Short mmCIF file of C-alpha atoms and ligand atoms in Angstrom, two decimals:
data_model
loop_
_atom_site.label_atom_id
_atom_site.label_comp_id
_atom_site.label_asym_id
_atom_site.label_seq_id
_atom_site.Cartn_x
_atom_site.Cartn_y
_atom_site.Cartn_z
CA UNK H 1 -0.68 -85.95 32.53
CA UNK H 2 -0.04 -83.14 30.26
CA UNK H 3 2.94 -83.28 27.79
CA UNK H 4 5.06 -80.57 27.89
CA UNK H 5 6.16 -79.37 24.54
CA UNK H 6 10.41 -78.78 24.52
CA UNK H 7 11.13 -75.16 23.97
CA UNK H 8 13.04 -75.54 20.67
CA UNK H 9 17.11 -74.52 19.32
CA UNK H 10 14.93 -73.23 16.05
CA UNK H 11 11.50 -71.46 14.91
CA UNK H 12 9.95 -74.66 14.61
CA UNK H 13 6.78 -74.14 16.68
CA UNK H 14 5.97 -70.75 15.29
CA UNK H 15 6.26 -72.22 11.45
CA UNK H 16 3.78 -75.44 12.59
CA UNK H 17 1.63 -73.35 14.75
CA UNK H 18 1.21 -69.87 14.32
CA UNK H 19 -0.51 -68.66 11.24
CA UNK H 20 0.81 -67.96 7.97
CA UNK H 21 0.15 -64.34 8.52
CA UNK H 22 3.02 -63.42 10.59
CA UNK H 23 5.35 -61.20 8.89
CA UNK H 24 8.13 -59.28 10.81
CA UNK H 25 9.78 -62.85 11.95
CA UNK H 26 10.19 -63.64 7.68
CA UNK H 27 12.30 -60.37 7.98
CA UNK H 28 14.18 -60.67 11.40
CA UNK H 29 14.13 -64.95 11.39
CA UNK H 30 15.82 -65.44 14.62
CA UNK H 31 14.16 -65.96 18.61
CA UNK H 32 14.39 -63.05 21.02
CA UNK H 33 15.00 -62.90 24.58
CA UNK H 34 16.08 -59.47 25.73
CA UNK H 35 15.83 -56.15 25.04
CA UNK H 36 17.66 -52.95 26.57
CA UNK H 37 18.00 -49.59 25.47
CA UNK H 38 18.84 -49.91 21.56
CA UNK H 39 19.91 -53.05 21.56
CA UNK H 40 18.24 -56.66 21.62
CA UNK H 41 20.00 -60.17 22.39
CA UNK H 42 18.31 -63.89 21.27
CA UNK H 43 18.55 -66.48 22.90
CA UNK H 44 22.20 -67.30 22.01
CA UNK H 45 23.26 -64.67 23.16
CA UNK H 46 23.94 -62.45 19.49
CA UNK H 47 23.32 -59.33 19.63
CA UNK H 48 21.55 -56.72 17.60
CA UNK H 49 21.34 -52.82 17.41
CA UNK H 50 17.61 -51.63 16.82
CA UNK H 51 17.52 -49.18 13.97
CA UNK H 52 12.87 -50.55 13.68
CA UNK H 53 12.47 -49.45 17.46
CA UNK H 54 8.81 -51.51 17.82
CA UNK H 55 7.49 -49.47 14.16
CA UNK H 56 7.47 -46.44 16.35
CA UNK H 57 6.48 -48.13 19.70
CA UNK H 58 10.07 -47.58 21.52
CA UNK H 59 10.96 -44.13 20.78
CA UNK H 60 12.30 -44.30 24.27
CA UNK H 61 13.71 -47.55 23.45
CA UNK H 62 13.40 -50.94 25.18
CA UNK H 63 13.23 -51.14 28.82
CA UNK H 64 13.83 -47.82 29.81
CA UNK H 65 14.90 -47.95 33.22
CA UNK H 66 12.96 -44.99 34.82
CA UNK H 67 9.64 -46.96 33.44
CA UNK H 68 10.47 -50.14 34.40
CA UNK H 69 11.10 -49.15 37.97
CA UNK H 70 7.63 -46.85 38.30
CA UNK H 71 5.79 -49.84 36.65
CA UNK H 72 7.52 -52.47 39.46
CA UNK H 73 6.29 -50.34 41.71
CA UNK H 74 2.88 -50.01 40.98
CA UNK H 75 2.71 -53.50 39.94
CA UNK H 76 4.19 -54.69 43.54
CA UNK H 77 1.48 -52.40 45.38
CA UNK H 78 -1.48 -53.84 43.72
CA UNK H 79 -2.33 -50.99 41.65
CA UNK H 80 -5.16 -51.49 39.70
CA UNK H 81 -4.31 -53.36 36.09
CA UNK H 82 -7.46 -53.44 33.87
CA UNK H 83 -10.32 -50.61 34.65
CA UNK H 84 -12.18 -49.69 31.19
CA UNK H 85 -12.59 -46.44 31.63
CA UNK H 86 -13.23 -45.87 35.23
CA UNK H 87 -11.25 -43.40 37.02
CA UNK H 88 -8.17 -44.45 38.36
CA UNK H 89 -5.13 -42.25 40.03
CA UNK H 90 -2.67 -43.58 37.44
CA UNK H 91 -5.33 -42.29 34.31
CA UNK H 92 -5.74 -38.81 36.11
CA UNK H 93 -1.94 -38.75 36.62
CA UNK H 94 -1.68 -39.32 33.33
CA UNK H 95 -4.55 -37.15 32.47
CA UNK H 96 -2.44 -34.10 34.79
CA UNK H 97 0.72 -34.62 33.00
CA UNK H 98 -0.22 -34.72 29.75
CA UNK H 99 -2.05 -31.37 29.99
CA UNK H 100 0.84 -29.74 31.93
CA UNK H 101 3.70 -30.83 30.05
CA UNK H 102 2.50 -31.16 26.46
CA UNK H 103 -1.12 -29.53 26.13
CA UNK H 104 -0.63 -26.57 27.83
CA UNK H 105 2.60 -25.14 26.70
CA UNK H 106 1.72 -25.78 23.10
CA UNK H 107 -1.49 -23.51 23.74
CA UNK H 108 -3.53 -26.60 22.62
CA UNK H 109 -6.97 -27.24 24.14
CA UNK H 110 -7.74 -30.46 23.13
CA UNK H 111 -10.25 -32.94 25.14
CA UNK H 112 -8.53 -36.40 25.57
CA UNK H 113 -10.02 -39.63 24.32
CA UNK H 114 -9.19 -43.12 25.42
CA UNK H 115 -10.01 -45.62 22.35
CA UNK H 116 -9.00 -49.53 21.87
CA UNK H 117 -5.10 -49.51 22.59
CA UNK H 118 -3.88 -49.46 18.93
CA UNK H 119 -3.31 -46.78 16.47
CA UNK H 120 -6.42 -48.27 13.90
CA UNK H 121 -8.69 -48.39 16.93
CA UNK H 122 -7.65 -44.46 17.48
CA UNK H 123 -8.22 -43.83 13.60
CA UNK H 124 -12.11 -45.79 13.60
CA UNK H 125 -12.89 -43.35 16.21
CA UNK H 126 -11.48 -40.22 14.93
CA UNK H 127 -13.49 -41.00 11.40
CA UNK H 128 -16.28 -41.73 13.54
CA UNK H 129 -16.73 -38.60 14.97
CA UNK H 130 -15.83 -36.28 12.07
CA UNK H 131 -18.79 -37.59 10.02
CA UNK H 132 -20.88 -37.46 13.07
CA UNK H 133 -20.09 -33.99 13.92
CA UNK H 134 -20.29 -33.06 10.06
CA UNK H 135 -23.37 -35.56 9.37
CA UNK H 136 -20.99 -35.98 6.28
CA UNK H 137 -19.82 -39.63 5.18
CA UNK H 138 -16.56 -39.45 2.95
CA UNK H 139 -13.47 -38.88 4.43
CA UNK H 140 -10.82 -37.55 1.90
CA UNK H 141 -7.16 -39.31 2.47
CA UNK H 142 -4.01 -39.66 0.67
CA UNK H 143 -2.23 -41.53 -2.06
CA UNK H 144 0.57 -43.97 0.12
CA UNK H 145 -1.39 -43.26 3.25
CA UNK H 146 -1.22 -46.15 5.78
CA UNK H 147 -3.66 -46.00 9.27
CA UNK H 148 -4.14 -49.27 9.99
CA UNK H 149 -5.17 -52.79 9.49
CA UNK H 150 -9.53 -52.32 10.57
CA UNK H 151 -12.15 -51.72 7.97
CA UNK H 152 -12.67 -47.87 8.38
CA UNK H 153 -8.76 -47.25 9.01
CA UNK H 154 -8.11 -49.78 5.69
CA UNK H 155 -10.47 -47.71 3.88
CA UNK H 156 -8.43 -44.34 4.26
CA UNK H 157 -4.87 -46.51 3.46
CA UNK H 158 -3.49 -46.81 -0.14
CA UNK H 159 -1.73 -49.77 -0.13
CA UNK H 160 -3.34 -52.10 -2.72
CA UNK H 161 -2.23 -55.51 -1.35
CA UNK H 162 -3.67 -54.46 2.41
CA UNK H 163 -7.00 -53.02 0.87
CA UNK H 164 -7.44 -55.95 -0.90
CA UNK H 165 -7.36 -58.35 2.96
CA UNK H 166 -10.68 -56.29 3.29
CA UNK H 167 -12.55 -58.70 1.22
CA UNK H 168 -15.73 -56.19 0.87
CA UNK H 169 -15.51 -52.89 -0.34
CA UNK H 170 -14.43 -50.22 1.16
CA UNK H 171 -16.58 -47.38 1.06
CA UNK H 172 -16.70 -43.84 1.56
CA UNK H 173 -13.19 -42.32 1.49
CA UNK H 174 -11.78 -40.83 -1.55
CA UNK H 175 -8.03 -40.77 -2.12
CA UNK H 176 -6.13 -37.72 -3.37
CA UNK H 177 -2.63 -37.14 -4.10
CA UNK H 178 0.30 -36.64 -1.33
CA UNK H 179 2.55 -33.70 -1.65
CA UNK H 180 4.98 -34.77 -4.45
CA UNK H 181 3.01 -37.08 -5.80
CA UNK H 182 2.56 -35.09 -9.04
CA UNK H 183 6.08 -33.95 -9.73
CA UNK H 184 7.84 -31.56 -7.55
CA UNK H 185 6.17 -28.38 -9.47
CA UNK H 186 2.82 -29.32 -8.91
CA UNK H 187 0.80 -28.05 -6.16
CA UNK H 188 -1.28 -31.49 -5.65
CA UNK H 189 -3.29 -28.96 -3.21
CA UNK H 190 -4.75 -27.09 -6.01
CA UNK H 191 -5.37 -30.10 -8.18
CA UNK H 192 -7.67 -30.88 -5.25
CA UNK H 193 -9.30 -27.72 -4.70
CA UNK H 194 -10.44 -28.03 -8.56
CA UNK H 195 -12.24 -30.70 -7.47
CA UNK H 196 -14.04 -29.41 -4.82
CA UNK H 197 -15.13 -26.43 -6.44
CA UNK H 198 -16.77 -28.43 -9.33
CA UNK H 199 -19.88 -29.78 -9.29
CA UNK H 200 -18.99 -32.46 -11.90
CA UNK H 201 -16.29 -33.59 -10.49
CA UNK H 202 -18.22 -36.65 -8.69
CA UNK H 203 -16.81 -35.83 -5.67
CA UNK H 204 -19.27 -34.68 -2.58
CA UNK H 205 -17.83 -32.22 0.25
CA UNK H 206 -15.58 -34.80 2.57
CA UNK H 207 -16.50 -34.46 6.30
CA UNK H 208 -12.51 -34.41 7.14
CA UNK H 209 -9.24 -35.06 5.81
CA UNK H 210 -6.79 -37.51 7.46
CA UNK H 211 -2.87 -36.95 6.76
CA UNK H 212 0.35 -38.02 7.62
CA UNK H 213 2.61 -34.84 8.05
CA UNK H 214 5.11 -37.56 7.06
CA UNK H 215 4.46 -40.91 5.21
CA UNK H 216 6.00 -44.21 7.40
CA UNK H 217 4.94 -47.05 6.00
CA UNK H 218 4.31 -45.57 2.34
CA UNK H 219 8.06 -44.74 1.83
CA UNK H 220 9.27 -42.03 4.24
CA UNK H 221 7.42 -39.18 2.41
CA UNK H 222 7.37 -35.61 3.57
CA UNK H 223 5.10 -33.34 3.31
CA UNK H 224 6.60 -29.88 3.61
CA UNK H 225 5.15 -27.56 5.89
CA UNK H 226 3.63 -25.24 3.04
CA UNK H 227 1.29 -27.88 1.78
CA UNK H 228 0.37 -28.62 5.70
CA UNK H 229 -0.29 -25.35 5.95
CA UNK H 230 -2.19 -24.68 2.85
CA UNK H 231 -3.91 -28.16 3.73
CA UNK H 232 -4.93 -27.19 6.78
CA UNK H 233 -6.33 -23.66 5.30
CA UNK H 234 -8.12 -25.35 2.63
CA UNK H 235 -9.92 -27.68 5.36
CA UNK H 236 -11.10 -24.32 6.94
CA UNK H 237 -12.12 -22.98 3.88
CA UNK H 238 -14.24 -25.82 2.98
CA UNK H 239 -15.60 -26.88 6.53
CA UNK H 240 -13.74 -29.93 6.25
CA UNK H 241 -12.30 -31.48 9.96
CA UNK H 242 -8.68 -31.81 9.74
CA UNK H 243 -7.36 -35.26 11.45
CA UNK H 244 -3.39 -35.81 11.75
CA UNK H 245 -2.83 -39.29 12.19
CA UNK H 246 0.38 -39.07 14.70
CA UNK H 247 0.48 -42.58 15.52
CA UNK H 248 3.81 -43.22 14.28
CA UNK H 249 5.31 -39.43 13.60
CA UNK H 250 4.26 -38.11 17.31
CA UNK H 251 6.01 -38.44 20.47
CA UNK H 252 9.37 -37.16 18.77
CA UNK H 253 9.62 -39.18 15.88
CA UNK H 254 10.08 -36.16 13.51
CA UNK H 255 11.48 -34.03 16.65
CA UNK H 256 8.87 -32.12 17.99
CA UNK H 257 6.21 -33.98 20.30
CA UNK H 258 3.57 -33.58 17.62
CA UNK H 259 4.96 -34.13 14.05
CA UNK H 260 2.52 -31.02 13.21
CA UNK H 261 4.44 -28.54 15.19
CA UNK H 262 7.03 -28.05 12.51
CA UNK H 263 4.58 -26.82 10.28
CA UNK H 264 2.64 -24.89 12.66
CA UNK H 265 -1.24 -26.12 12.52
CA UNK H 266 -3.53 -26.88 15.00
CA UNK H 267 -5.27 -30.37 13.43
CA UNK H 268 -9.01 -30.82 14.84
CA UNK H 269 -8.37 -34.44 15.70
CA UNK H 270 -5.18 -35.99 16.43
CA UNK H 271 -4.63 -39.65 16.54
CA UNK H 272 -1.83 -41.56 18.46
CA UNK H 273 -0.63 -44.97 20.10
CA UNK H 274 2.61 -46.75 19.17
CA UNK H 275 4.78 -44.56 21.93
CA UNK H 276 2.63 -42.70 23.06
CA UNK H 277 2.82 -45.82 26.11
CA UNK H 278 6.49 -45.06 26.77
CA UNK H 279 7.56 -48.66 26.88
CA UNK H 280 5.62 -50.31 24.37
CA UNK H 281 2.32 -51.27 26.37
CA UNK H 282 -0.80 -50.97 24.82
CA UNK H 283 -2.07 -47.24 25.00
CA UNK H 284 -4.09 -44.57 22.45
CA UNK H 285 -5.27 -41.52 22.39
CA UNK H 286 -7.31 -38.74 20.41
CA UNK H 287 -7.29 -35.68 21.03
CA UNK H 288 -10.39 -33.62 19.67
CA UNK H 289 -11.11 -29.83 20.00
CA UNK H 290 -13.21 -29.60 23.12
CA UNK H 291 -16.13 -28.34 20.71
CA UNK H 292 -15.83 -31.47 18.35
CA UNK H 293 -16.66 -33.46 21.71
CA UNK H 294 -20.00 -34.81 21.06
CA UNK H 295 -19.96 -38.12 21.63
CA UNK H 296 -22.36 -40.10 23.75
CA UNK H 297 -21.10 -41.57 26.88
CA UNK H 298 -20.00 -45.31 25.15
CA UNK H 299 -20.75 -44.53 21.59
CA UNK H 300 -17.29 -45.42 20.82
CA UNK H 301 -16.09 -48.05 23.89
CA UNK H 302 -13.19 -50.75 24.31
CA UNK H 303 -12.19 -53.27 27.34
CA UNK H 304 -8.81 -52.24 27.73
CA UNK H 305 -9.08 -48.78 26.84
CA UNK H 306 -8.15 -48.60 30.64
CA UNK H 307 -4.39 -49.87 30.03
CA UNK H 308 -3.34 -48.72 33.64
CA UNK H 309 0.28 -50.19 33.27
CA UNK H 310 0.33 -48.23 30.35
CA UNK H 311 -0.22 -45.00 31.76
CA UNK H 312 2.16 -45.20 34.35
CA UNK H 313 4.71 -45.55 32.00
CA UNK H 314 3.46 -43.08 29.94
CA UNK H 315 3.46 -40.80 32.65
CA UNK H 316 6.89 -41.60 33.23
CA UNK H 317 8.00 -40.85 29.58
CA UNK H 318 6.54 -37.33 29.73
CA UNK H 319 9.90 -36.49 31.72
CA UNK H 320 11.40 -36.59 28.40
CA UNK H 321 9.43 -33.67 27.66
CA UNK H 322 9.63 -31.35 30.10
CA UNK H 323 12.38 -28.88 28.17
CA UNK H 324 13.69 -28.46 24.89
CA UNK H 325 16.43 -30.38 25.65
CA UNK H 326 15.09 -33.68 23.74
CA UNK H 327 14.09 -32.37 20.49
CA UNK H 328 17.84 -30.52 20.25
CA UNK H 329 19.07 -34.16 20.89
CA UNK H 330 16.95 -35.74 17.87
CA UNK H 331 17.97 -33.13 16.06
CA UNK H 332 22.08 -33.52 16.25
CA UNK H 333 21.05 -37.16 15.76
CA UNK H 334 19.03 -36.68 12.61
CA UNK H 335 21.66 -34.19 10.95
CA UNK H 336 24.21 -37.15 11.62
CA UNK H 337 22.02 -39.92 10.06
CA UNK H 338 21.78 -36.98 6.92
CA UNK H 339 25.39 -36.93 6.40
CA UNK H 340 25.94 -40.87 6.49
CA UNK H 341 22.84 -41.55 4.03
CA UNK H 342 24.05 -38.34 1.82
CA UNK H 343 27.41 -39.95 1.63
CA UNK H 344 26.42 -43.21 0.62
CA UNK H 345 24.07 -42.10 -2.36
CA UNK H 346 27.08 -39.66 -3.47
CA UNK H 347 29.20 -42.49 -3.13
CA UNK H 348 27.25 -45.22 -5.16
CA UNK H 349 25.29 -42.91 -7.96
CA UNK H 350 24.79 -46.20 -10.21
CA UNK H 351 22.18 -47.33 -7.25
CA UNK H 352 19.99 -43.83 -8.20
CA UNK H 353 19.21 -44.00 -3.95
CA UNK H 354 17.46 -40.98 -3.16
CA UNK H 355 17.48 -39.91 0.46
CA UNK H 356 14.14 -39.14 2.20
CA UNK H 357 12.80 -37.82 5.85
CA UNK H 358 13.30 -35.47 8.95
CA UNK H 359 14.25 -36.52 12.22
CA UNK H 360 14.59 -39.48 13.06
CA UNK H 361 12.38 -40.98 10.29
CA UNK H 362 14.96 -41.44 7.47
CA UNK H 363 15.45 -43.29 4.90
CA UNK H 364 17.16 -43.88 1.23
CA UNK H 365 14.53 -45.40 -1.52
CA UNK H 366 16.30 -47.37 -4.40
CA UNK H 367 15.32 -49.39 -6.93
CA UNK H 368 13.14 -52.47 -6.22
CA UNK H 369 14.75 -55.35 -4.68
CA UNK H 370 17.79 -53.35 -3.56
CA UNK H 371 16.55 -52.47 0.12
CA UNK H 372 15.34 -55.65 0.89
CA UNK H 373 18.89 -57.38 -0.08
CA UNK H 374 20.19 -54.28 2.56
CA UNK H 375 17.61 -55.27 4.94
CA UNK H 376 18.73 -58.84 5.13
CA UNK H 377 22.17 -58.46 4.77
CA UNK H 378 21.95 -55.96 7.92
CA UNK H 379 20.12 -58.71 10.03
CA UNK H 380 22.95 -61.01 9.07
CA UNK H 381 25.29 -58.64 10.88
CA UNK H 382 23.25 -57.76 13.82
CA UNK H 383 21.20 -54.43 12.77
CA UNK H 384 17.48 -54.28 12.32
CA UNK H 385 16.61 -52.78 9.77
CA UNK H 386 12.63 -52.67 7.84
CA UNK H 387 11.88 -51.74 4.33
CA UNK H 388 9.03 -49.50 3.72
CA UNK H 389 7.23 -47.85 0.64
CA UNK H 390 4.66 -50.28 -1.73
CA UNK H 391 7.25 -51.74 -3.15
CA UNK H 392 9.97 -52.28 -0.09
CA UNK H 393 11.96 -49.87 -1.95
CA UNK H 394 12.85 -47.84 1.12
CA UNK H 395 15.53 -48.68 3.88
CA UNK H 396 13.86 -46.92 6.90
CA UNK H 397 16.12 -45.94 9.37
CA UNK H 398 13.83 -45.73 13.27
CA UNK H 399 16.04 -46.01 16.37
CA UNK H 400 15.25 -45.44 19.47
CA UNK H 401 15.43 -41.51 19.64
CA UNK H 402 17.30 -42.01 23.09
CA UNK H 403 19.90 -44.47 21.58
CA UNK H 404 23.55 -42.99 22.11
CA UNK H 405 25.94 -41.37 19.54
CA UNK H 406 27.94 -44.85 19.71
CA UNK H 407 25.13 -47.10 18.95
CA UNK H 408 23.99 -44.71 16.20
CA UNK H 409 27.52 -44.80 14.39
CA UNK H 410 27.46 -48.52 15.11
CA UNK H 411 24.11 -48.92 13.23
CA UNK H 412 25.29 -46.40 10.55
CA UNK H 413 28.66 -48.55 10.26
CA UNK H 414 27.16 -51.58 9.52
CA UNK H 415 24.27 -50.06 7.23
CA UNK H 416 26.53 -48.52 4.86
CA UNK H 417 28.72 -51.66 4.97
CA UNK H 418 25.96 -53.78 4.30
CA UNK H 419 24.62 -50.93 1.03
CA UNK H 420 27.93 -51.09 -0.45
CA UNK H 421 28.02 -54.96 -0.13
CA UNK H 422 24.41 -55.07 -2.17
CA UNK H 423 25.92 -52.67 -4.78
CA UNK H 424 28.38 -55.15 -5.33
CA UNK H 425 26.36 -57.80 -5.48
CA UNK H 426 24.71 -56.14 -8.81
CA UNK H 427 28.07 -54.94 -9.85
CA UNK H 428 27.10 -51.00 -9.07
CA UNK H 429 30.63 -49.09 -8.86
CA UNK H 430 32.05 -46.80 -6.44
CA UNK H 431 32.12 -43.18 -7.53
CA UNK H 432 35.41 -41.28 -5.88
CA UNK H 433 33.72 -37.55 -5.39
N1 PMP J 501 -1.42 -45.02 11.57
C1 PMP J 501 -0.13 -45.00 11.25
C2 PMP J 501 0.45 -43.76 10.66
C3 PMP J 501 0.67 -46.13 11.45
O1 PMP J 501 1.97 -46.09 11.11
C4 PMP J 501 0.10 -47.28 12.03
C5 PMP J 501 0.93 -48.53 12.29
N2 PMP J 501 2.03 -48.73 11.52
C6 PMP J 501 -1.27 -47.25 12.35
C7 PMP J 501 -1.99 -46.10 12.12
C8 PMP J 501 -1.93 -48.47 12.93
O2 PMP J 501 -1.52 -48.70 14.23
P1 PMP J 501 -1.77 -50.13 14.91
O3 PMP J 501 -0.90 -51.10 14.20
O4 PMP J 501 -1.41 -49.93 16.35
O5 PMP J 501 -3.21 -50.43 14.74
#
């Protein structure tokens, strides 16, 4: 007979079993059992508010009860789980929606593009095509970028320690600097233009850019809408593909469905996944002007690029997008968040926090060391909480964008409790203002 193995009080089996490599349960060190709305429980029953929302995947937050109910549903009639990419009625409902509630009244005419369910998987094929379209090979990206964890997508990140899991070189991309990332009075745009114009500069013509119109992982960046636009008009200029990687800034992150909107461009590829799902299932996408289309059928393929369950929920989640209605929403939310995280940096100048963001990606970056105390001392008293930036120097703020005015000011409470407490810690005053 088989032994069964004793579920444990602890996170004993996941330190003897599961590989060294895990990383979010270091942060978060406690076991999980259920999840609803903005909030999560373990399994004794303590509970948490979600200010990390999945890293982007739960914009709708856990367990919406719309999806859940359309995905019972399906699931109780038999509908059809795993496909590839056959056709299926929940893919062309999906398919239907998409283009009615989100394609159409944007004026965007984009072809759709099932990849591997992850954002990297939407990133390999988005590089893909642009240098097969452009028969060019480099891909230019951006200082603090982050696309994922897969050799092309690693390529096109900045983060040294990831870049370095590669263990062969990574080829073909060349990095340039983010808005900001000279000083505020430098145009980094024209610092790159020198370079294309000259032929010394060692640089051949890229066959697209990829860009975050807002940097997640490398610190809560922004990039303001000037330098998208002049981005995106020196990609024309210099027949250069444009690809916005929306995998974590789309579906409403920033406010808009697209993160681009604000700025007003039309990118040539768009990547996303994370929630673009609705519920956190397993789902990308890339969107490619209809001209870029050139692919063979199953040059770029993937067994569950067919994520049926996925789609229905994703179907579901469009509802949020039928008016304007949502994006006011994020929008009162975000200027709240602003006040609390202005307050708390006017309040504590010794700690030199800076804020940082738009929507509901925002963020204060201190010195290093200080956001990861905040980070921990927030789990302690039931808010999740990441760190993001090279250095963890950031304290990203991510709800759910559907969590309620009470569970924001909850979250808020506790995070500025928790700042304070760390400023104490390394004897950092209170300034009255
Ligand atoms: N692009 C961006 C901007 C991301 O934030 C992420 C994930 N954090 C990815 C790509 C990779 O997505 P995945 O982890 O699903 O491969």
């Amino acid at each position: 007979m088989i032994e069964q193995t004793k579920l444990s009080d602890g996170l004993q089996i996941f330190e003897t079993l599961e590989s060294e490599v895990r990383s979010y349960i270091r942060s978060f060190p406690t076991k999980f059992k259920r999840a609803s709305g903005y909030r999560m429980w373990n399994t004794e029953g303590k509970s948490y508010i979600d200010f990390f929302a999945g890293a982007g995947a739960l914009n709708y937050g856990h367990n919406h009860p719309g999806m859940k109910a359309k995905l019972m549903d399906y699931i109780m009639a038999d509908g059809v789980a795993h496909s590839l990419d056959m056709a299926t009625e929940a893919k062309e409902l999906f398919l239907a929606r998409f283009s009615d509630v989100i394609l159409k009244p944007r004026s965007l005419d984009y072809k759709v593009m099932f990849p591997g369910p992850t954002g990297a998987n939407s990133v390999e094929s988005a590089l893909k095509l642009a240098r097969k379209v452009t028969g060019r090979q480099t891909v230019m990206s951006f200082t603090n970028a982050f696309h994922g964890m897969t050799l092309g997508a690693l390529a096109v990140t900045g983060n040294k320690f990831k870049r370095s899991g590669a263990g062969v070189p990574l080829n073909h991309t060349i990095s340039m600097p983010y808005d900001g990332y000279m000083g505020k009075d430098l145009n980094t745009l024209n610092f790159i233009e020198s370079f294309l114009n000259d032929s010394g500069s060692g640089i051949s013509l890229p066959a697209a850019v990829i860009v975050e119109t807002l940097q997640g992982e490398g610190g809560i960046n922004v990039a303001s809408t000037e330098w998208l636009v002049g981005l995106a008009d020196l990609c024309k200029r210099y027949g250069m593909l444009l690809i916005v990687d929306d995998v974590q800034m789309g579906c409403g992150r920033t406010g808009s469905f697209f993160s681009f909107e604000r700025a007003g461009i039309t990118p040539d590829i768009v990547c996303m996944s994370k929630s673009i799902g609705g519920y956190g299932l397993p789902m990308a996408i890339t969107l490619m002007k209809p001209e870029l289309d050139l692919w063979e059928p199953g040059e770029h393929n993937g067994t569950f690029r067919g994520n049926n369950l996925a789609f229905i929920t994703a179907t579901e989640a469009l509802k949020f997008w039928e008016s304007g209605n949502f994006s006011r929403d994020i929008e009162v939310k975000a200027e709240l968040v602003r006040n609390v995280l202005e307050g708390i940096v006017r309040s504590l100048q010794g700690l030199n926090g800076e804020t940082r963001g738009i929507g509901l990606m925002q963020g204060i970056a201190f010195e290093p060391g200080v956001a990861d105390r905040i980070s921990m001392l927030a789990f302690e008293r039931g808010l999740i909480i990441e760190t993001s930036g090279t250095d963890s120097e950031v304290v990203k703020i991510m709800p759910p964008l559907t969590i309620d005015g009470e569970g924001l000011a909850e979250g808020l409470r506790i995070l500025t409790e928790c700042v304070y407490e760390a400023a104490a810690e390394i004897k950092i005053p209170v300034t009255h203002v």
